[in-house]
Amino acid sequence: MTDSIAAGRPAATAHGHSRLRTYARLGKLDVYDYYLGIFLALTAALFPAGAFTTRQALVLAVFLAGEVAVLMAMVALDDVTGFRDGSDLANYGPDNPLRNKARKPLVAGALTVPQALRFAWVSAGAGALLWAGAAALAPHHPLWALLAAGTLFAVSLQYSYGLKISYHGFQEVFLVALGAVLVIVPYGLVTGGFSGFLMVQAVLFGFGPLMFGVYSNTNDVAGDRAVGRPTVAALVSERGNAVFIGALSVAEFLIGAVASATGAAPWWFVLLMLPATALRARQYLTGFVRGDIMTARRTGFAVHRLSVLLMIVANVVVGTGAAG
């Protein structure tokens, strides 16, 4: 395969898909759930509506574009490492028919490692420029926000590549931190601060990637153990992993409940989030009572999206109430 474009059309892979679609799969652009945090930052900063400026909106848009680029780099580098160490070949091979091999262009033979690396580093460069641009445009420059964005950028590129942080037991913590930073940093750039309620939302947003990540890890336990990737699922027994994920599910509920009880969130916040709590319970039952881990993983995306929608509603209610 070449990188050229023949006759004005995108070069096609051996599987008949355009090169652009193949790179989109490498960058996991169909998994937009990581990007929904920008709507929490927006709705938290939006009120009073008359005070929200075009400049603030532009900062959020540029930050979001940089976020997409940085995460495309992260997941592309993850795919390179997974292909090289054989874990993706095991997890997406013929012995695991529930996983779609087309989502892994290296495993499917649609891209080469050098092509994937070029895509990753170009994406990383674009992300760095866009985040720097968002910071330059921002009306506020809190040091904590700049440090958090810089740290996330550096760690994302080392998550599965280079230092391979996820191969040293920090995967689950990173996933929560990733989601939280993607909420609080853009909010900080446009407002100059953050609130306790926003931090509660940021942590709950981080639970989204965590809670479909741990179900993926449960499915991929054999491949991860084979290459020494120490996810909780790979380190403990099947029962221990079920207990761990059950504890995470309860902890997610308790974050909202404690926030409502202590005043960090409105008293009604825990009640508003009950539909997501119920769906999270259903996810657990599907995965560990019925034994259908992959359906449970897909349910995790629905839980995350519903949670974001409910938190947006909370921000609008709080914002309009304060404005009134």
PDB file of C-alpha atoms in Angstrom:
ATOM      1  CA  MET A   1       0.000   0.000   0.000  1.00  0.00           C
ATOM      2  CA  THR A   2       1.110   3.540  -0.665  1.00  0.00           C
ATOM      3  CA  ASP A   3       0.120   6.909   0.751  1.00  0.00           C
ATOM      4  CA  SER A   4      -0.556   8.359  -2.656  1.00  0.00           C
ATOM      5  CA  ILE A   5      -3.959   9.415  -3.954  1.00  0.00           C
ATOM      6  CA  ALA A   6      -4.720   8.087  -7.378  1.00  0.00           C
ATOM      7  CA  ALA A   7      -7.059   9.730  -9.848  1.00  0.00           C
ATOM      8  CA  GLY A   8      -8.236  12.222  -7.236  1.00  0.00           C
ATOM      9  CA  ARG A   9      -9.637   9.472  -4.986  1.00  0.00           C
ATOM     10  CA  PRO A  10      -8.385   8.376  -1.524  1.00  0.00           C
ATOM     11  CA  ALA A  11      -6.108   5.366  -1.738  1.00  0.00           C
ATOM     12  CA  ALA A  12      -7.978   2.196  -0.764  1.00  0.00           C
ATOM     13  CA  THR A  13      -6.801  -0.461   1.595  1.00  0.00           C
ATOM     14  CA  ALA A  14      -6.898  -4.152   0.834  1.00  0.00           C
ATOM     15  CA  HIS A  15     -10.272  -4.227   2.574  1.00  0.00           C
ATOM     16  CA  GLY A  16     -11.833  -1.731   0.184  1.00  0.00           C
ATOM     17  CA  HIS A  17     -12.133   1.064   2.710  1.00  0.00           C
ATOM     18  CA  SER A  18     -10.726   4.528   2.121  1.00  0.00           C
ATOM     19  CA  ARG A  19      -7.474   5.409   3.827  1.00  0.00           C
ATOM     20  CA  LEU A  20      -9.276   8.235   5.608  1.00  0.00           C
ATOM     21  CA  ARG A  21     -11.748   5.781   7.170  1.00  0.00           C
ATOM     22  CA  THR A  22      -8.882   3.525   8.192  1.00  0.00           C
ATOM     23  CA  TYR A  23      -7.106   6.356   9.992  1.00  0.00           C
ATOM     24  CA  ALA A  24     -10.395   7.348  11.625  1.00  0.00           C
ATOM     25  CA  ARG A  25     -10.609   3.804  12.980  1.00  0.00           C
ATOM     26  CA  LEU A  26      -7.032   3.998  14.201  1.00  0.00           C
ATOM     27  CA  GLY A  27      -7.920   7.232  15.989  1.00  0.00           C
ATOM     28  CA  LYS A  28     -11.166   5.686  17.349  1.00  0.00           C
ATOM     29  CA  LEU A  29     -13.197   8.664  16.182  1.00  0.00           C
ATOM     30  CA  ASP A  30     -16.391   6.647  16.532  1.00  0.00           C
ATOM     31  CA  VAL A  31     -15.839   6.589  20.303  1.00  0.00           C
ATOM     32  CA  TYR A  32     -16.832  10.193  20.938  1.00  0.00           C
ATOM     33  CA  ASP A  33     -17.607   9.653  24.605  1.00  0.00           C
ATOM     34  CA  TYR A  34     -14.341  11.205  25.763  1.00  0.00           C
ATOM     35  CA  TYR A  35     -15.289  14.459  24.055  1.00  0.00           C
ATOM     36  CA  LEU A  36     -18.644  14.935  25.768  1.00  0.00           C
ATOM     37  CA  GLY A  37     -16.969  16.548  28.765  1.00  0.00           C
ATOM     38  CA  ILE A  38     -16.741  19.815  26.846  1.00  0.00           C
ATOM     39  CA  PHE A  39     -20.535  20.119  27.173  1.00  0.00           C
ATOM     40  CA  LEU A  40     -20.244  19.917  30.955  1.00  0.00           C
ATOM     41  CA  ALA A  41     -17.653  22.690  30.899  1.00  0.00           C
ATOM     42  CA  LEU A  42     -19.839  24.720  28.526  1.00  0.00           C
ATOM     43  CA  THR A  43     -23.077  24.420  30.497  1.00  0.00           C
ATOM     44  CA  ALA A  44     -21.278  25.084  33.793  1.00  0.00           C
ATOM     45  CA  ALA A  45     -19.741  28.272  32.336  1.00  0.00           C
ATOM     46  CA  LEU A  46     -22.716  29.403  30.260  1.00  0.00           C
ATOM     47  CA  PHE A  47     -24.742  31.197  32.925  1.00  0.00           C
ATOM     48  CA  PRO A  48     -25.572  33.957  33.207  1.00  0.00           C
ATOM     49  CA  ALA A  49     -26.036  33.599  29.461  1.00  0.00           C
ATOM     50  CA  GLY A  50     -25.408  37.262  28.678  1.00  0.00           C
ATOM     51  CA  ALA A  51     -21.965  37.075  30.259  1.00  0.00           C
ATOM     52  CA  PHE A  52     -20.744  34.190  28.086  1.00  0.00           C
ATOM     53  CA  THR A  53     -18.668  35.596  25.239  1.00  0.00           C
ATOM     54  CA  THR A  54     -17.716  34.548  21.734  1.00  0.00           C
ATOM     55  CA  ARG A  55     -14.116  34.418  22.915  1.00  0.00           C
ATOM     56  CA  GLN A  56     -14.992  31.844  25.565  1.00  0.00           C
ATOM     57  CA  ALA A  57     -16.885  29.767  23.005  1.00  0.00           C
ATOM     58  CA  LEU A  58     -13.878  29.865  20.677  1.00  0.00           C
ATOM     59  CA  VAL A  59     -11.564  28.733  23.476  1.00  0.00           C
ATOM     60  CA  LEU A  60     -13.802  25.727  24.154  1.00  0.00           C
ATOM     61  CA  ALA A  61     -13.962  24.862  20.435  1.00  0.00           C
ATOM     62  CA  VAL A  62     -10.190  25.032  19.993  1.00  0.00           C
ATOM     63  CA  PHE A  63      -9.608  23.033  23.172  1.00  0.00           C
ATOM     64  CA  LEU A  64     -12.032  20.377  21.933  1.00  0.00           C
ATOM     65  CA  ALA A  65     -10.209  20.128  18.590  1.00  0.00           C
ATOM     66  CA  GLY A  66      -6.931  19.698  20.447  1.00  0.00           C
ATOM     67  CA  GLU A  67      -8.514  17.117  22.710  1.00  0.00           C
ATOM     68  CA  VAL A  68      -9.570  15.050  19.701  1.00  0.00           C
ATOM     69  CA  ALA A  69      -6.045  15.207  18.279  1.00  0.00           C
ATOM     70  CA  VAL A  70      -4.350  14.267  21.567  1.00  0.00           C
ATOM     71  CA  LEU A  71      -6.630  11.304  22.179  1.00  0.00           C
ATOM     72  CA  MET A  72      -6.216  10.094  18.589  1.00  0.00           C
ATOM     73  CA  ALA A  73      -2.478  10.083  19.211  1.00  0.00           C
ATOM     74  CA  MET A  74      -2.921   8.207  22.490  1.00  0.00           C
ATOM     75  CA  VAL A  75      -5.105   5.430  21.084  1.00  0.00           C
ATOM     76  CA  ALA A  76      -2.970   5.078  17.946  1.00  0.00           C
ATOM     77  CA  LEU A  77       0.137   4.584  20.075  1.00  0.00           C
ATOM     78  CA  ASP A  78      -1.822   2.109  22.200  1.00  0.00           C
ATOM     79  CA  ASP A  79      -2.634   0.157  19.045  1.00  0.00           C
ATOM     80  CA  VAL A  80       1.013   0.155  17.991  1.00  0.00           C
ATOM     81  CA  THR A  81       2.091  -1.285  21.328  1.00  0.00           C
ATOM     82  CA  GLY A  82      -0.773  -3.792  21.403  1.00  0.00           C
ATOM     83  CA  PHE A  83       0.139  -4.963  17.917  1.00  0.00           C
ATOM     84  CA  ARG A  84       3.842  -5.238  18.677  1.00  0.00           C
ATOM     85  CA  ASP A  85       3.445  -7.165  21.934  1.00  0.00           C
ATOM     86  CA  GLY A  86       0.759  -9.447  20.513  1.00  0.00           C
ATOM     87  CA  SER A  87      -2.047  -8.564  22.924  1.00  0.00           C
ATOM     88  CA  ASP A  88      -4.255  -7.096  20.197  1.00  0.00           C
ATOM     89  CA  LEU A  89      -3.595 -10.114  17.997  1.00  0.00           C
ATOM     90  CA  ALA A  90      -4.859 -12.295  20.846  1.00  0.00           C
ATOM     91  CA  ASN A  91      -7.789 -10.082  21.834  1.00  0.00           C
ATOM     92  CA  TYR A  92      -8.990  -9.476  18.268  1.00  0.00           C
ATOM     93  CA  GLY A  93      -8.010 -12.785  16.730  1.00  0.00           C
ATOM     94  CA  PRO A  94     -10.195 -15.650  15.487  1.00  0.00           C
ATOM     95  CA  ASP A  95     -10.520 -17.032  19.017  1.00  0.00           C
ATOM     96  CA  ASN A  96     -12.393 -13.880  20.040  1.00  0.00           C
ATOM     97  CA  PRO A  97     -15.136 -13.453  17.408  1.00  0.00           C
ATOM     98  CA  LEU A  98     -17.017 -10.852  19.486  1.00  0.00           C
ATOM     99  CA  ARG A  99     -14.315  -8.244  18.863  1.00  0.00           C
ATOM    100  CA  ASN A 100     -14.390  -6.399  15.535  1.00  0.00           C
ATOM    101  CA  LYS A 101     -10.943  -6.750  13.960  1.00  0.00           C
ATOM    102  CA  ALA A 102     -11.610  -3.828  11.596  1.00  0.00           C
ATOM    103  CA  ARG A 103     -11.370  -1.520  14.634  1.00  0.00           C
ATOM    104  CA  LYS A 104      -7.695  -2.443  14.832  1.00  0.00           C
ATOM    105  CA  PRO A 105      -6.205  -1.479  11.431  1.00  0.00           C
ATOM    106  CA  LEU A 106      -2.797  -2.928  12.329  1.00  0.00           C
ATOM    107  CA  VAL A 107      -4.288  -6.299  13.219  1.00  0.00           C
ATOM    108  CA  ALA A 108      -6.468  -6.193  10.102  1.00  0.00           C
ATOM    109  CA  GLY A 109      -3.427  -5.405   7.927  1.00  0.00           C
ATOM    110  CA  ALA A 110      -4.955  -2.141   6.734  1.00  0.00           C
ATOM    111  CA  LEU A 111      -2.015  -0.064   8.012  1.00  0.00           C
ATOM    112  CA  THR A 112       1.632  -0.621   8.797  1.00  0.00           C
ATOM    113  CA  VAL A 113       3.339   0.317  12.053  1.00  0.00           C
ATOM    114  CA  PRO A 114       5.266   3.230  10.449  1.00  0.00           C
ATOM    115  CA  GLN A 115       1.999   4.612   9.064  1.00  0.00           C
ATOM    116  CA  ALA A 116       0.350   4.340  12.472  1.00  0.00           C
ATOM    117  CA  LEU A 117       3.295   6.045  14.169  1.00  0.00           C
ATOM    118  CA  ARG A 118       3.281   8.927  11.667  1.00  0.00           C
ATOM    119  CA  PHE A 119      -0.429   9.403  12.289  1.00  0.00           C
ATOM    120  CA  ALA A 120       0.133   9.377  16.057  1.00  0.00           C
ATOM    121  CA  TRP A 121       2.933  11.928  16.055  1.00  0.00           C
ATOM    122  CA  VAL A 122       1.190  14.252  13.601  1.00  0.00           C
ATOM    123  CA  SER A 123      -1.918  14.082  15.785  1.00  0.00           C
ATOM    124  CA  ALA A 124       0.146  14.773  18.901  1.00  0.00           C
ATOM    125  CA  GLY A 125       1.757  17.791  17.271  1.00  0.00           C
ATOM    126  CA  ALA A 126      -1.620  19.127  16.188  1.00  0.00           C
ATOM    127  CA  GLY A 127      -2.997  18.586  19.681  1.00  0.00           C
ATOM    128  CA  ALA A 128      -0.108  20.468  21.282  1.00  0.00           C
ATOM    129  CA  LEU A 129      -0.563  23.414  18.917  1.00  0.00           C
ATOM    130  CA  LEU A 130      -4.323  23.526  19.414  1.00  0.00           C
ATOM    131  CA  TRP A 131      -4.100  23.364  23.209  1.00  0.00           C
ATOM    132  CA  ALA A 132      -1.433  26.063  23.168  1.00  0.00           C
ATOM    133  CA  GLY A 133      -3.740  28.113  20.955  1.00  0.00           C
ATOM    134  CA  ALA A 134      -6.673  27.599  23.334  1.00  0.00           C
ATOM    135  CA  ALA A 135      -4.505  28.751  26.259  1.00  0.00           C
ATOM    136  CA  ALA A 136      -3.326  31.820  24.311  1.00  0.00           C
ATOM    137  CA  LEU A 137      -6.919  32.751  23.440  1.00  0.00           C
ATOM    138  CA  ALA A 138      -8.266  32.101  26.917  1.00  0.00           C
ATOM    139  CA  PRO A 139      -9.330  35.020  29.092  1.00  0.00           C
ATOM    140  CA  HIS A 140      -7.880  33.250  32.124  1.00  0.00           C
ATOM    141  CA  HIS A 141      -4.677  31.249  32.662  1.00  0.00           C
ATOM    142  CA  PRO A 142      -4.862  29.495  36.045  1.00  0.00           C
ATOM    143  CA  LEU A 143      -1.613  27.672  36.684  1.00  0.00           C
ATOM    144  CA  TRP A 144      -3.400  24.507  37.801  1.00  0.00           C
ATOM    145  CA  ALA A 145      -5.256  24.287  34.482  1.00  0.00           C
ATOM    146  CA  LEU A 146      -2.109  24.767  32.423  1.00  0.00           C
ATOM    147  CA  LEU A 147      -0.217  22.193  34.488  1.00  0.00           C
ATOM    148  CA  ALA A 148      -3.104  19.712  34.279  1.00  0.00           C
ATOM    149  CA  ALA A 149      -3.315  20.057  30.489  1.00  0.00           C
ATOM    150  CA  GLY A 150       0.458  19.708  30.079  1.00  0.00           C
ATOM    151  CA  THR A 151       0.578  16.678  32.353  1.00  0.00           C
ATOM    152  CA  LEU A 152      -2.322  15.018  30.557  1.00  0.00           C
ATOM    153  CA  PHE A 153      -0.649  15.623  27.199  1.00  0.00           C
ATOM    154  CA  ALA A 154       2.636  14.070  28.339  1.00  0.00           C
ATOM    155  CA  VAL A 155       1.040  11.138  30.148  1.00  0.00           C
ATOM    156  CA  SER A 156      -1.322  10.366  27.249  1.00  0.00           C
ATOM    157  CA  LEU A 157       1.617   9.841  24.910  1.00  0.00           C
ATOM    158  CA  GLN A 158       3.301   7.615  27.490  1.00  0.00           C
ATOM    159  CA  TYR A 159       0.144   5.698  28.429  1.00  0.00           C
ATOM    160  CA  SER A 160       0.944   2.625  26.341  1.00  0.00           C
ATOM    161  CA  TYR A 161       4.056   3.813  24.504  1.00  0.00           C
ATOM    162  CA  GLY A 162       7.451   4.926  25.711  1.00  0.00           C
ATOM    163  CA  LEU A 163       7.170   4.660  29.494  1.00  0.00           C
ATOM    164  CA  LYS A 164       4.082   2.424  29.038  1.00  0.00           C
ATOM    165  CA  ILE A 165       2.350   3.727  32.148  1.00  0.00           C
ATOM    166  CA  SER A 166      -0.609   1.383  31.640  1.00  0.00           C
ATOM    167  CA  TYR A 167       1.813  -1.552  31.830  1.00  0.00           C
ATOM    168  CA  HIS A 168       2.776  -0.577  35.386  1.00  0.00           C
ATOM    169  CA  GLY A 169      -0.607  -0.768  37.070  1.00  0.00           C
ATOM    170  CA  PHE A 170      -2.033   2.734  36.676  1.00  0.00           C
ATOM    171  CA  GLN A 171      -4.577   2.174  33.922  1.00  0.00           C
ATOM    172  CA  GLU A 172      -7.762   2.482  35.980  1.00  0.00           C
ATOM    173  CA  VAL A 173      -6.588   5.615  37.822  1.00  0.00           C
ATOM    174  CA  PHE A 174      -5.534   7.232  34.563  1.00  0.00           C
ATOM    175  CA  LEU A 175      -8.930   6.706  32.942  1.00  0.00           C
ATOM    176  CA  VAL A 176     -10.720   8.602  35.716  1.00  0.00           C
ATOM    177  CA  ALA A 177      -8.108  11.366  35.705  1.00  0.00           C
ATOM    178  CA  LEU A 178      -8.325  11.644  31.924  1.00  0.00           C
ATOM    179  CA  GLY A 179     -12.054  12.284  31.996  1.00  0.00           C
ATOM    180  CA  ALA A 180     -11.850  14.685  34.928  1.00  0.00           C
ATOM    181  CA  VAL A 181      -9.112  16.819  33.371  1.00  0.00           C
ATOM    182  CA  LEU A 182     -11.047  17.100  30.116  1.00  0.00           C
ATOM    183  CA  VAL A 183     -13.841  18.786  32.089  1.00  0.00           C
ATOM    184  CA  ILE A 184     -12.021  21.048  34.536  1.00  0.00           C
ATOM    185  CA  VAL A 185      -9.282  22.413  32.259  1.00  0.00           C
ATOM    186  CA  PRO A 186     -11.496  24.025  29.604  1.00  0.00           C
ATOM    187  CA  TYR A 187     -13.757  25.368  32.357  1.00  0.00           C
ATOM    188  CA  GLY A 188     -10.737  26.860  34.098  1.00  0.00           C
ATOM    189  CA  LEU A 189      -9.528  28.520  30.909  1.00  0.00           C
ATOM    190  CA  VAL A 190     -12.849  30.281  30.325  1.00  0.00           C
ATOM    191  CA  THR A 191     -13.755  31.132  33.944  1.00  0.00           C
ATOM    192  CA  GLY A 192     -10.485  31.185  35.858  1.00  0.00           C
ATOM    193  CA  GLY A 193     -11.613  28.743  38.541  1.00  0.00           C
ATOM    194  CA  PHE A 194     -13.712  25.707  39.350  1.00  0.00           C
ATOM    195  CA  SER A 195     -16.432  24.753  41.783  1.00  0.00           C
ATOM    196  CA  GLY A 196     -16.975  21.773  44.027  1.00  0.00           C
ATOM    197  CA  PHE A 197     -20.008  20.779  41.981  1.00  0.00           C
ATOM    198  CA  LEU A 198     -17.999  20.855  38.766  1.00  0.00           C
ATOM    199  CA  MET A 199     -15.334  18.654  40.378  1.00  0.00           C
ATOM    200  CA  VAL A 200     -18.028  16.135  41.317  1.00  0.00           C
ATOM    201  CA  GLN A 201     -19.204  16.124  37.707  1.00  0.00           C
ATOM    202  CA  ALA A 202     -15.631  15.819  36.435  1.00  0.00           C
ATOM    203  CA  VAL A 203     -14.968  12.726  38.549  1.00  0.00           C
ATOM    204  CA  LEU A 204     -18.277  11.166  37.533  1.00  0.00           C
ATOM    205  CA  PHE A 205     -17.426  11.918  33.904  1.00  0.00           C
ATOM    206  CA  GLY A 206     -14.102  10.136  34.432  1.00  0.00           C
ATOM    207  CA  PHE A 207     -15.985   7.098  35.680  1.00  0.00           C
ATOM    208  CA  GLY A 208     -17.482   6.742  32.190  1.00  0.00           C
ATOM    209  CA  PRO A 209     -14.232   5.743  30.444  1.00  0.00           C
ATOM    210  CA  LEU A 210     -13.284   3.719  33.509  1.00  0.00           C
ATOM    211  CA  MET A 211     -16.474   1.709  33.529  1.00  0.00           C
ATOM    212  CA  PHE A 212     -16.390   0.639  29.924  1.00  0.00           C
ATOM    213  CA  GLY A 213     -12.634   0.183  30.223  1.00  0.00           C
ATOM    214  CA  VAL A 214     -12.818  -2.331  33.069  1.00  0.00           C
ATOM    215  CA  TYR A 215     -15.344  -4.434  31.160  1.00  0.00           C
ATOM    216  CA  SER A 216     -13.029  -4.399  28.134  1.00  0.00           C
ATOM    217  CA  ASN A 217     -10.200  -5.506  30.407  1.00  0.00           C
ATOM    218  CA  THR A 218     -12.374  -8.329  31.717  1.00  0.00           C
ATOM    219  CA  ASN A 219     -12.864  -9.585  28.173  1.00  0.00           C
ATOM    220  CA  ASP A 220      -9.177  -9.131  27.315  1.00  0.00           C
ATOM    221  CA  VAL A 221      -7.736 -10.725  30.426  1.00  0.00           C
ATOM    222  CA  ALA A 222      -5.944 -13.579  28.630  1.00  0.00           C
ATOM    223  CA  GLY A 223      -4.143 -11.306  26.193  1.00  0.00           C
ATOM    224  CA  ASP A 224      -3.209  -8.796  28.898  1.00  0.00           C
ATOM    225  CA  ARG A 225      -1.825 -11.528  31.159  1.00  0.00           C
ATOM    226  CA  ALA A 226       0.208 -12.932  28.288  1.00  0.00           C
ATOM    227  CA  VAL A 227       2.058  -9.632  27.765  1.00  0.00           C
ATOM    228  CA  GLY A 228       2.251  -8.651  31.425  1.00  0.00           C
ATOM    229  CA  ARG A 229      -0.184  -5.735  31.281  1.00  0.00           C
ATOM    230  CA  PRO A 230      -1.328  -5.496  34.912  1.00  0.00           C
ATOM    231  CA  THR A 231      -4.973  -4.499  34.740  1.00  0.00           C
ATOM    232  CA  VAL A 232      -6.998  -5.410  37.801  1.00  0.00           C
ATOM    233  CA  ALA A 233      -8.772  -8.083  35.758  1.00  0.00           C
ATOM    234  CA  ALA A 234      -5.405  -9.628  34.871  1.00  0.00           C
ATOM    235  CA  LEU A 235      -4.068  -9.485  38.430  1.00  0.00           C
ATOM    236  CA  VAL A 236      -6.953 -10.919  40.417  1.00  0.00           C
ATOM    237  CA  SER A 237      -9.311 -13.870  40.202  1.00  0.00           C
ATOM    238  CA  GLU A 238     -12.540 -13.750  38.231  1.00  0.00           C
ATOM    239  CA  ARG A 239     -14.468 -13.318  41.467  1.00  0.00           C
ATOM    240  CA  GLY A 240     -12.070 -10.645  42.663  1.00  0.00           C
ATOM    241  CA  ASN A 241     -12.550  -8.720  39.441  1.00  0.00           C
ATOM    242  CA  ALA A 242     -16.332  -8.948  39.810  1.00  0.00           C
ATOM    243  CA  VAL A 243     -16.069  -7.585  43.356  1.00  0.00           C
ATOM    244  CA  PHE A 244     -13.785  -4.781  42.162  1.00  0.00           C
ATOM    245  CA  ILE A 245     -16.156  -3.669  39.401  1.00  0.00           C
ATOM    246  CA  GLY A 246     -19.123  -3.947  41.750  1.00  0.00           C
ATOM    247  CA  ALA A 247     -17.286  -1.702  44.221  1.00  0.00           C
ATOM    248  CA  LEU A 248     -16.601   0.834  41.484  1.00  0.00           C
ATOM    249  CA  SER A 249     -20.286   0.842  40.561  1.00  0.00           C
ATOM    250  CA  VAL A 250     -21.268   1.518  44.169  1.00  0.00           C
ATOM    251  CA  ALA A 251     -18.539   4.158  44.537  1.00  0.00           C
ATOM    252  CA  GLU A 252     -19.893   6.014  41.518  1.00  0.00           C
ATOM    253  CA  PHE A 253     -23.319   6.252  43.178  1.00  0.00           C
ATOM    254  CA  LEU A 254     -21.796   7.276  46.505  1.00  0.00           C
ATOM    255  CA  ILE A 255     -19.906  10.175  44.922  1.00  0.00           C
ATOM    256  CA  GLY A 256     -23.179  11.756  43.886  1.00  0.00           C
ATOM    257  CA  ALA A 257     -24.931  10.808  47.124  1.00  0.00           C
ATOM    258  CA  VAL A 258     -22.209  12.243  49.370  1.00  0.00           C
ATOM    259  CA  ALA A 259     -21.998  15.372  47.230  1.00  0.00           C
ATOM    260  CA  SER A 260     -25.743  15.921  47.628  1.00  0.00           C
ATOM    261  CA  ALA A 261     -25.601  15.220  51.377  1.00  0.00           C
ATOM    262  CA  THR A 262     -22.693  17.585  52.020  1.00  0.00           C
ATOM    263  CA  GLY A 263     -23.813  20.454  49.805  1.00  0.00           C
ATOM    264  CA  ALA A 264     -21.082  20.016  47.208  1.00  0.00           C
ATOM    265  CA  ALA A 265     -23.956  19.333  44.794  1.00  0.00           C
ATOM    266  CA  PRO A 266     -27.638  20.299  44.986  1.00  0.00           C
ATOM    267  CA  TRP A 267     -29.675  18.052  47.283  1.00  0.00           C
ATOM    268  CA  TRP A 268     -31.609  16.702  44.299  1.00  0.00           C
ATOM    269  CA  PHE A 269     -28.518  15.766  42.263  1.00  0.00           C
ATOM    270  CA  VAL A 270     -28.386  12.172  43.513  1.00  0.00           C
ATOM    271  CA  LEU A 271     -32.061  11.749  42.611  1.00  0.00           C
ATOM    272  CA  LEU A 272     -31.514  13.202  39.146  1.00  0.00           C
ATOM    273  CA  MET A 273     -28.720  10.661  38.542  1.00  0.00           C
ATOM    274  CA  LEU A 274     -30.837   7.636  39.556  1.00  0.00           C
ATOM    275  CA  PRO A 275     -31.632   6.595  35.943  1.00  0.00           C
ATOM    276  CA  ALA A 276     -27.896   6.309  35.276  1.00  0.00           C
ATOM    277  CA  THR A 277     -27.434   4.442  38.558  1.00  0.00           C
ATOM    278  CA  ALA A 278     -30.127   1.955  37.570  1.00  0.00           C
ATOM    279  CA  LEU A 279     -28.570   1.423  34.159  1.00  0.00           C
ATOM    280  CA  ARG A 280     -25.176   0.910  35.812  1.00  0.00           C
ATOM    281  CA  ALA A 281     -26.707  -1.827  37.965  1.00  0.00           C
ATOM    282  CA  ARG A 282     -28.121  -3.416  34.846  1.00  0.00           C
ATOM    283  CA  GLN A 283     -24.657  -3.310  33.284  1.00  0.00           C
ATOM    284  CA  TYR A 284     -23.230  -5.218  36.236  1.00  0.00           C
ATOM    285  CA  LEU A 285     -25.970  -7.824  36.178  1.00  0.00           C
ATOM    286  CA  THR A 286     -25.497  -8.329  32.445  1.00  0.00           C
ATOM    287  CA  GLY A 287     -21.758  -8.792  32.798  1.00  0.00           C
ATOM    288  CA  PHE A 288     -21.361 -10.783  35.986  1.00  0.00           C
ATOM    289  CA  VAL A 289     -24.702 -12.493  36.584  1.00  0.00           C
ATOM    290  CA  ARG A 290     -25.650 -13.283  32.995  1.00  0.00           C
ATOM    291  CA  GLY A 291     -22.005 -13.576  31.928  1.00  0.00           C
ATOM    292  CA  ASP A 292     -22.327 -11.343  28.839  1.00  0.00           C
ATOM    293  CA  ILE A 293     -19.305  -9.082  29.255  1.00  0.00           C
ATOM    294  CA  MET A 294     -19.352  -7.522  25.782  1.00  0.00           C
ATOM    295  CA  THR A 295     -23.004  -6.510  26.005  1.00  0.00           C
ATOM    296  CA  ALA A 296     -22.240  -5.093  29.440  1.00  0.00           C
ATOM    297  CA  ARG A 297     -19.376  -3.108  27.920  1.00  0.00           C
ATOM    298  CA  ARG A 298     -21.726  -1.613  25.334  1.00  0.00           C
ATOM    299  CA  THR A 299     -24.168  -0.755  28.113  1.00  0.00           C
ATOM    300  CA  GLY A 300     -21.347   1.203  29.713  1.00  0.00           C
ATOM    301  CA  PHE A 301     -21.376   3.643  26.813  1.00  0.00           C
ATOM    302  CA  ALA A 302     -25.108   4.169  27.280  1.00  0.00           C
ATOM    303  CA  VAL A 303     -24.608   4.803  31.005  1.00  0.00           C
ATOM    304  CA  HIS A 304     -21.891   7.363  30.282  1.00  0.00           C
ATOM    305  CA  ARG A 305     -23.954   9.231  27.712  1.00  0.00           C
ATOM    306  CA  LEU A 306     -27.002   9.278  29.957  1.00  0.00           C
ATOM    307  CA  SER A 307     -24.894  10.523  32.876  1.00  0.00           C
ATOM    308  CA  VAL A 308     -23.536  13.376  30.787  1.00  0.00           C
ATOM    309  CA  LEU A 309     -27.039  14.332  29.670  1.00  0.00           C
ATOM    310  CA  LEU A 310     -28.302  14.340  33.259  1.00  0.00           C
ATOM    311  CA  MET A 311     -25.354  16.449  34.446  1.00  0.00           C
ATOM    312  CA  ILE A 312     -25.992  18.924  31.629  1.00  0.00           C
ATOM    313  CA  VAL A 313     -29.584  19.189  32.872  1.00  0.00           C
ATOM    314  CA  ALA A 314     -28.246  19.799  36.377  1.00  0.00           C
ATOM    315  CA  ASN A 315     -25.997  22.607  35.137  1.00  0.00           C
ATOM    316  CA  VAL A 316     -28.853  24.249  33.279  1.00  0.00           C
ATOM    317  CA  VAL A 317     -31.151  24.041  36.325  1.00  0.00           C
ATOM    318  CA  VAL A 318     -28.462  25.419  38.641  1.00  0.00           C
ATOM    319  CA  GLY A 319     -27.429  28.088  36.147  1.00  0.00           C
ATOM    320  CA  THR A 320     -30.895  29.325  35.366  1.00  0.00           C
ATOM    321  CA  GLY A 321     -31.826  29.241  39.035  1.00  0.00           C
ATOM    322  CA  ALA A 322     -28.801  31.325  39.957  1.00  0.00           C
ATOM    323  CA  ALA A 323     -29.462  33.700  37.073  1.00  0.00           C
ATOM    324  CA  GLY A 324     -33.072  34.106  38.203  1.00  0.00           C
TER     325      GLY A 324
END
